[in-house]
Short mmCIF file of C-alpha atoms and ligand atoms in Angstrom, two decimals:
data_model
loop_
_atom_site.label_atom_id
_atom_site.label_comp_id
_atom_site.label_asym_id
_atom_site.label_seq_id
_atom_site.Cartn_x
_atom_site.Cartn_y
_atom_site.Cartn_z
CA MET D 151 61.94 38.14 -4.50
CA ARG D 152 58.40 39.19 -3.69
CA THR D 153 57.93 40.92 -6.99
CA GLN D 154 58.92 37.69 -8.73
CA LYS D 155 56.79 35.38 -6.51
CA ASN D 156 53.54 37.34 -6.73
CA PRO D 157 53.14 37.16 -10.48
CA LEU D 158 53.79 33.39 -10.33
CA TRP D 159 51.22 32.93 -7.58
CA ILE D 160 48.63 34.99 -9.44
CA THR D 161 49.34 33.08 -12.63
CA ALA D 162 48.84 29.82 -10.78
CA VAL D 163 45.52 30.97 -9.33
CA LEU D 164 44.34 32.23 -12.69
CA SER D 165 45.30 28.95 -14.34
CA ALA D 166 43.42 26.99 -11.68
CA ALA D 167 40.40 29.24 -12.11
CA THR D 168 40.45 28.78 -15.87
CA LEU D 169 40.77 25.04 -15.44
CA LEU D 170 37.81 24.99 -13.06
CA THR D 171 35.71 27.06 -15.43
CA VAL D 172 36.44 24.76 -18.32
CA THR D 173 36.17 21.48 -16.50
CA GLY D 174 33.87 22.62 -13.71
CA CYS D 175 31.17 20.05 -14.29
CA ALA D 176 33.47 17.11 -14.76
CA SER D 177 35.55 17.91 -11.73
CA ALA D 178 32.44 18.45 -9.62
CA GLU D 179 31.08 15.08 -10.70
CA THR D 180 34.28 13.22 -10.03
CA SER D 181 35.01 14.84 -6.71
CA GLN D 182 31.50 14.86 -5.25
CA PRO D 183 30.98 11.14 -4.65
CA LYS D 184 34.29 10.98 -2.77
CA THR D 185 33.19 13.84 -0.53
CA SER D 186 29.71 12.47 0.14
CA SER D 187 30.83 8.90 0.77
CA ALA D 188 33.49 10.21 3.14
CA THR D 189 30.81 12.23 4.93
CA LYS D 190 28.48 9.21 5.08
CA THR D 191 31.17 6.99 6.58
CA ALA D 192 31.90 9.60 9.20
CA THR D 193 28.45 10.79 10.26
CA ALA D 194 25.40 9.14 8.65
CA THR D 195 23.49 6.37 10.40
CA PRO D 196 23.10 3.19 8.32
CA THR D 197 20.19 3.29 5.86
CA PRO D 198 17.53 0.81 7.02
CA THR D 199 17.34 -2.04 4.59
CA PHE D 200 14.01 -3.49 3.57
CA ASP D 201 13.88 -6.76 1.67
CA LYS D 202 11.14 -6.40 -0.94
CA THR D 203 11.42 -10.10 -1.71
CA ALA D 204 10.82 -11.33 1.86
CA HIS D 205 7.34 -12.50 0.83
CA SER D 206 5.88 -13.40 -2.54
CA ILE D 207 3.65 -10.87 -4.31
CA ASP D 208 2.34 -13.66 -6.61
CA ASP D 209 1.38 -16.41 -4.16
CA PRO D 210 -2.24 -15.78 -3.17
CA SER D 211 -1.55 -17.13 0.32
CA SER D 212 1.24 -14.58 0.88
CA ILE D 213 0.52 -11.54 3.07
CA TRP D 214 2.14 -9.42 0.32
CA VAL D 215 0.13 -10.79 -2.62
CA VAL D 216 -0.79 -8.03 -5.04
CA SER D 217 -4.19 -8.59 -6.55
CA ASN D 218 -5.58 -6.09 -9.02
CA LYS D 219 -7.29 -5.85 -12.42
CA LEU D 220 -4.14 -7.05 -14.20
CA ARG D 221 -3.13 -9.60 -11.58
CA PRO D 222 -5.82 -12.25 -11.08
CA LEU D 223 -5.34 -14.63 -8.20
CA ASN D 224 -3.67 -17.85 -9.29
CA PRO D 225 -5.53 -20.14 -9.12
CA ILE D 226 -8.46 -17.90 -9.97
CA ASP D 227 -10.73 -19.70 -7.48
CA PHE D 228 -8.09 -19.57 -4.72
CA ARG D 229 -9.36 -20.23 -1.23
CA PRO D 230 -7.12 -19.61 1.81
CA ALA D 231 -6.28 -22.70 3.87
CA ASN D 232 -5.98 -20.75 7.13
CA LEU D 233 -9.40 -19.12 7.48
CA SER D 234 -10.33 -18.21 11.03
CA MET D 235 -13.19 -16.32 12.65
CA PRO D 236 -12.14 -13.16 14.47
CA VAL D 237 -13.12 -13.32 18.14
CA GLY D 238 -14.84 -10.49 19.97
CA VAL D 239 -15.45 -8.38 16.88
CA GLU D 240 -18.87 -7.48 15.48
CA ASN D 241 -18.98 -9.08 12.06
CA GLU D 242 -21.99 -8.24 9.89
CA PHE D 243 -21.92 -11.30 7.67
CA ASN D 244 -19.76 -13.52 9.90
CA HIS D 245 -17.00 -13.58 7.32
CA PRO D 246 -13.80 -15.35 8.41
CA LEU D 247 -10.34 -13.97 7.62
CA SER D 248 -6.96 -15.50 6.93
CA GLU D 249 -5.24 -16.27 10.22
CA PRO D 250 -2.89 -13.28 10.53
CA ALA D 251 -5.60 -10.82 9.50
CA ALA D 252 -8.13 -12.40 11.88
CA ARG D 253 -5.79 -11.88 14.85
CA ALA D 254 -4.76 -8.40 13.72
CA VAL D 255 -8.36 -7.22 13.37
CA GLU D 256 -9.10 -8.37 16.93
CA GLN D 257 -6.24 -6.15 18.09
CA ILE D 258 -7.10 -3.14 15.98
CA VAL D 259 -10.79 -3.12 16.93
CA ALA D 260 -9.89 -3.51 20.63
CA ALA D 261 -7.31 -0.72 20.43
CA ALA D 262 -9.80 1.62 18.77
CA ALA D 263 -12.44 0.75 21.37
CA ALA D 264 -9.96 1.53 24.15
CA GLU D 265 -9.74 5.02 22.68
CA GLY D 266 -13.51 5.34 22.46
CA VAL D 267 -13.75 4.61 18.74
CA SER D 268 -16.22 1.94 17.71
CA MET D 269 -15.91 -0.05 14.49
CA HIS D 270 -16.87 -3.44 13.13
CA ILE D 271 -16.42 -5.68 10.12
CA ILE D 272 -18.77 -5.45 7.16
CA SER D 273 -16.87 -7.87 4.92
CA GLY D 274 -13.87 -10.12 5.29
CA PHE D 275 -13.22 -13.25 3.25
CA ARG D 276 -15.53 -13.68 0.27
CA ASP D 277 -15.03 -16.74 -1.88
CA TYR D 278 -15.00 -16.83 -5.69
CA GLY D 279 -18.65 -17.78 -5.96
CA LEU D 280 -19.84 -15.05 -3.59
CA GLN D 281 -17.78 -12.43 -5.44
CA GLN D 282 -19.20 -13.65 -8.74
CA GLY D 283 -22.71 -13.21 -7.40
CA LEU D 284 -21.98 -9.70 -6.08
CA TYR D 285 -20.26 -8.57 -9.26
CA ASN D 286 -23.02 -9.90 -11.48
CA LYS D 287 -25.59 -8.13 -9.34
CA TYR D 288 -23.75 -4.79 -9.67
CA VAL D 289 -23.29 -5.23 -13.43
CA ALA D 290 -27.02 -5.86 -13.80
CA ARG D 291 -27.81 -2.77 -11.73
CA ASP D 292 -25.21 -0.20 -12.93
CA GLY D 293 -23.66 -1.69 -16.08
CA GLN D 294 -20.23 -3.29 -16.34
CA THR D 295 -18.22 -0.06 -16.78
CA ALA D 296 -19.59 1.42 -13.57
CA ALA D 297 -19.45 -1.87 -11.68
CA ASP D 298 -15.77 -2.28 -12.57
CA THR D 299 -14.90 0.94 -10.70
CA TYR D 300 -16.14 -0.33 -7.35
CA SER D 301 -16.54 -4.09 -7.47
CA ALA D 302 -13.78 -6.52 -8.35
CA ARG D 303 -14.44 -9.33 -10.75
CA PRO D 304 -14.24 -12.79 -9.15
CA GLY D 305 -10.62 -13.93 -8.93
CA HIS D 306 -9.45 -10.31 -8.71
CA SER D 307 -10.85 -9.39 -5.31
CA GLU D 308 -8.60 -8.85 -2.30
CA HIS D 309 -11.47 -10.19 -0.21
CA GLN D 310 -10.87 -13.59 -1.82
CA THR D 311 -7.43 -13.67 -0.14
CA GLY D 312 -8.96 -13.37 3.33
CA LEU D 313 -6.63 -10.44 3.99
CA ALA D 314 -9.02 -7.55 3.28
CA ILE D 315 -11.59 -6.02 5.58
CA ASP D 316 -14.33 -3.47 5.02
CA PHE D 317 -15.01 -1.50 8.21
CA ASP D 318 -18.07 0.43 9.35
CA ASP D 319 -19.07 2.42 12.41
CA HIS D 320 -22.89 2.22 12.33
CA GLY D 321 -22.96 5.79 11.10
CA ASN D 322 -24.24 7.24 7.85
CA CYS D 323 -21.19 6.46 5.71
CA TYR D 324 -21.61 2.75 5.06
CA LEU D 325 -19.26 1.92 2.15
CA ASN D 326 -19.20 5.63 1.33
CA ALA D 327 -16.28 8.02 0.84
CA CYS D 328 -17.51 10.09 3.80
CA PHE D 329 -16.33 7.24 6.06
CA ALA D 330 -12.94 8.94 5.82
CA GLU D 331 -14.30 11.85 7.88
CA THR D 332 -15.79 9.72 10.66
CA ALA D 333 -13.98 9.06 13.94
CA ALA D 334 -13.51 5.43 12.88
CA GLY D 335 -12.21 6.40 9.45
CA LYS D 336 -9.74 8.89 10.89
CA TRP D 337 -8.60 6.49 13.59
CA LEU D 338 -7.98 3.74 11.04
CA SER D 339 -6.09 6.08 8.75
CA ALA D 340 -3.83 7.15 11.60
CA ASN D 341 -3.32 3.79 13.31
CA ALA D 342 -3.84 0.91 10.88
CA ALA D 343 -0.18 0.57 9.92
CA LYS D 344 0.83 -0.30 13.49
CA PHE D 345 -1.43 -3.34 13.23
CA GLY D 346 -0.20 -4.31 9.77
CA PHE D 347 -3.00 -2.82 7.71
CA ILE D 348 -2.94 -0.33 4.83
CA ASN D 349 -5.76 1.53 3.18
CA ARG D 350 -5.55 -0.31 -0.13
CA TYR D 351 -7.42 2.21 -2.29
CA PRO D 352 -6.28 5.67 -1.20
CA ALA D 353 -7.74 8.88 -2.58
CA GLY D 354 -6.26 9.94 -5.90
CA THR D 355 -4.85 6.54 -6.86
CA GLU D 356 -7.68 5.22 -9.00
CA SER D 357 -5.51 5.23 -12.13
CA ILE D 358 -2.99 3.02 -10.29
CA THR D 359 -5.13 0.62 -8.26
CA GLY D 360 -8.15 0.61 -10.58
CA PHE D 361 -10.54 1.39 -7.73
CA GLN D 362 -12.08 4.57 -6.42
CA PHE D 363 -11.19 5.83 -2.95
CA GLU D 364 -12.35 3.27 -0.38
CA PRO D 365 -11.54 4.62 3.09
CA TRP D 366 -13.29 1.60 4.62
CA HIS D 367 -11.22 -1.08 2.83
CA TYR D 368 -8.10 -2.16 4.71
CA ARG D 369 -5.67 -4.82 3.63
CA TYR D 370 -3.44 -6.82 5.95
CA VAL D 371 0.17 -6.78 4.73
CA GLY D 372 1.93 -7.15 8.10
CA PRO D 373 3.44 -4.40 10.27
CA GLU D 374 6.83 -4.42 8.51
CA LEU D 375 5.51 -3.58 5.04
CA ALA D 376 2.89 -1.20 6.40
CA ALA D 377 5.62 0.68 8.29
CA GLU D 378 7.92 0.77 5.27
CA MET D 379 5.17 2.13 3.03
CA GLN D 380 4.46 4.78 5.64
CA ARG D 381 8.17 5.62 5.98
CA THR D 382 8.67 5.96 2.25
CA GLY D 383 5.33 7.67 1.60
CA VAL D 384 4.42 5.14 -1.10
CA ASN D 385 0.75 4.35 -0.55
CA THR D 386 -0.07 1.72 -3.17
CA LEU D 387 1.27 -1.83 -3.46
CA GLU D 388 1.61 -1.29 -7.21
CA GLN D 389 4.04 1.61 -6.77
CA PHE D 390 5.88 0.04 -3.84
CA PHE D 391 6.66 -3.14 -5.78
CA GLY D 392 7.21 -1.36 -9.11
CA LEU D 393 4.22 -3.01 -10.79
CA PRO D 394 2.34 -1.57 -13.77
CA ASN D 395 -0.69 0.61 -13.06
CA ALA D 396 -3.87 -1.43 -13.27
CA PRO D 397 -6.66 1.02 -14.12
CA THR D 398 -8.63 -1.51 -16.18
CA TYR D 399 -8.86 -5.20 -16.95
CA ALA D 400 -6.84 -6.57 -19.84
CA ASN D 401 -10.10 -7.54 -21.53
ZN1 ZN K 554 -13.46 -4.16 0.47
#
């Protein structure tokens, strides 16, 4: 009995092994999803869902609007209807901000101050005409190619949405990359998301955003999107929303 059973058993094992060798990939592919979905059902916590269409990325009055060199504001001379002056914040040029950003900047500056970090607003909302004047001035001084790396053309500036803020700390890094190394720069980098802000032009993303590293330029997108970008490690709006890189203007 045993001498008859063993050869059969061995034959069966060998056949199974041969089958696995031949069809190894296919069987792995067909069996794996079943295993992993069974595991997920049993143990995994639900994946947090994030609705990327909750706000418009085209409407210039939306907190998620994506403005870059390939995405002019529409209308090009857009002016926010909800401009408001932040209260209790030093504001170099007394620029207003769109309502949610104005309230958020009051909170972020107060929170930083509570931790001994001082910061204030250089620039907030700049209208089409003001941006035109600035851009033309930079073009005259440095030439258009250079100006395009650090100053947005009118109708393409986030400042025209009222949702962008340039910060300073009265140190030696006014609108300079070294702001990233200041106490204010570090505090903003670590804490801005909680208040709904992102650094819009992070280091190393010039070929995506079209602008050099601007550690002083923060953009209000709301705490939900800021948190999701932080969670997923995607640090540009272009990449997060699957938009084309915008290194240069179309013309
Ligand atoms: Zn700015």
